[in-house]
Short mmCIF file of C-alpha atoms in Angstrom, two decimals:
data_model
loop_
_atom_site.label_atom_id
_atom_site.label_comp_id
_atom_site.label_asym_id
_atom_site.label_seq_id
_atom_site.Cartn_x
_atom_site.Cartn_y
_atom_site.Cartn_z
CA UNK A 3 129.84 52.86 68.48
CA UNK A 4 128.81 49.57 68.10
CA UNK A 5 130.83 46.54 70.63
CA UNK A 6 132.81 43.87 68.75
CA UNK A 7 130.61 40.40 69.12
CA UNK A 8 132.75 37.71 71.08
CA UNK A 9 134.47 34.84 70.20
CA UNK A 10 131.43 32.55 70.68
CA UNK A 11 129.03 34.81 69.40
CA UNK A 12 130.94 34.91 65.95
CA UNK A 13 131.69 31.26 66.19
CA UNK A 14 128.18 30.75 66.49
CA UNK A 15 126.80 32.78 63.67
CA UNK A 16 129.64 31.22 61.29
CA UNK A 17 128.14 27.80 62.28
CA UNK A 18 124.48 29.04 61.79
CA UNK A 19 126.00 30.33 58.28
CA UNK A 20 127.63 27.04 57.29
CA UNK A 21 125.91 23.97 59.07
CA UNK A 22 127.25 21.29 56.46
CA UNK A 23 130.74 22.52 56.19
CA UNK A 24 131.06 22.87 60.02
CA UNK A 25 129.37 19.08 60.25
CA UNK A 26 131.81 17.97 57.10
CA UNK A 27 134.84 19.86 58.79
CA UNK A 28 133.85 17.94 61.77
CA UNK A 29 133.66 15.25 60.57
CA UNK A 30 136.78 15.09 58.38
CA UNK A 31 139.11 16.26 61.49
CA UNK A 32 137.44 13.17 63.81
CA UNK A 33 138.29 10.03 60.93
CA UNK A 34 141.47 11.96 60.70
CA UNK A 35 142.08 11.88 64.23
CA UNK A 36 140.91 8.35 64.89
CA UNK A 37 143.07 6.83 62.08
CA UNK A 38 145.75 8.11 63.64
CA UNK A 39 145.24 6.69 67.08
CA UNK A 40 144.25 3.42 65.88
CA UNK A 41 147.36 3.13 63.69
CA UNK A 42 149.62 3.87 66.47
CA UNK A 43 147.98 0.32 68.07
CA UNK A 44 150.15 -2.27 65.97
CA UNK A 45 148.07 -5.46 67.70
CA UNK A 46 144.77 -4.80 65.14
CA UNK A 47 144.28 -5.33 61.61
CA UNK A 48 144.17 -2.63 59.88
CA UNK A 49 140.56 -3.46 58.36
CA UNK A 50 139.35 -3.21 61.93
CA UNK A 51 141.18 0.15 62.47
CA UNK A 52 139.71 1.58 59.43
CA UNK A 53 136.08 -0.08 60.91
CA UNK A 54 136.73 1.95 64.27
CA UNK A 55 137.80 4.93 62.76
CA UNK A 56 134.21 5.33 61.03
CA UNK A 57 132.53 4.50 63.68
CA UNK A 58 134.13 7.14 65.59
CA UNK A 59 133.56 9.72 63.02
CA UNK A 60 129.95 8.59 62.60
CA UNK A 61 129.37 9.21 66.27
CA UNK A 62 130.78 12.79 66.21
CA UNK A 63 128.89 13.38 62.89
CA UNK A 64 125.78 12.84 64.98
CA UNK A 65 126.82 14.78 67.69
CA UNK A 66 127.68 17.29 65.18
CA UNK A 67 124.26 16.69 63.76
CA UNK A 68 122.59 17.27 66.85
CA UNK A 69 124.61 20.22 67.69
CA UNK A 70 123.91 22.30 64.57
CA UNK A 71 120.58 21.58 65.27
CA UNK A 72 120.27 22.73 68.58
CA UNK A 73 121.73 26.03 67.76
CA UNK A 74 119.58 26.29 64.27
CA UNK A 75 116.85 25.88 66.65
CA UNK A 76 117.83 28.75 69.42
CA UNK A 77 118.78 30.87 66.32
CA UNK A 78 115.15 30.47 65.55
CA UNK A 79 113.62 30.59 68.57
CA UNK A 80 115.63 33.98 70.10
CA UNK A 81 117.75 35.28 67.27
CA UNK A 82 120.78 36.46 67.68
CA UNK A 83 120.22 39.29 70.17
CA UNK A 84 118.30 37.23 73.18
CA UNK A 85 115.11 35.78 73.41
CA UNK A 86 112.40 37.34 71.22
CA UNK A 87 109.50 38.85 73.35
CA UNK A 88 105.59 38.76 71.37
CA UNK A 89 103.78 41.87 71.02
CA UNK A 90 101.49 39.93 73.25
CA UNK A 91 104.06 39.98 76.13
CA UNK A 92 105.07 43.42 75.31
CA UNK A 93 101.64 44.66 75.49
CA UNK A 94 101.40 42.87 78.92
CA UNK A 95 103.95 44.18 80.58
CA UNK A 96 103.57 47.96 79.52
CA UNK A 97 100.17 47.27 81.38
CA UNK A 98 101.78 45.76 84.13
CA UNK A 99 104.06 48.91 84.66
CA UNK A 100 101.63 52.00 84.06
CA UNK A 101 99.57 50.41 87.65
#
């Protein structure tokens, strides 16, 4: 019977699945979020809140950015079961154990 994949290993493929909604979800939940703490400062203006909150939410839509694309590229290079092994390596090794 086959385990139940973890938390993170779910969470991971539903990223891999849905890069732009998990970037636009992201994104959404950190102007949200930064709107809110700069209108709880009543000394600004509330163009320059609105300013900060998109800078805000442009910096975690780049770390978002650069996040999805880290795990697009371990997807890639291992998969979702480990790192991949070449025939190459495979060929190597059964070699390396028959001496």
């Amino acid at each position: 019977m086959a385990e139940a994949p973890s938390k993170i290993e779910s969470m991971r493929k539903w990223v891999v699945e849905h890069k732009l909604r998990a970037v636009g979800c992201l994104w959404l939940t950190g102007i949200s979020s930064s709107i809110a703490y700069n209108w709880s400062r009543p000394n600004m203006k509330s163009s320059v809140k609105i300013i900060h909150a998109r800078l805000h939410a442009q910096a975690l839509t780049l770390a978002a950015l650069v996040g999805s694309a880290c795990v697009e590229y371990y997807d890639n290079k291992y998969g979702s079961s480990g790192p991949k092994v070449d025939k190459y390596t495979s060929q190597y090794m059964a070699h390396a154990h028959k001496d």
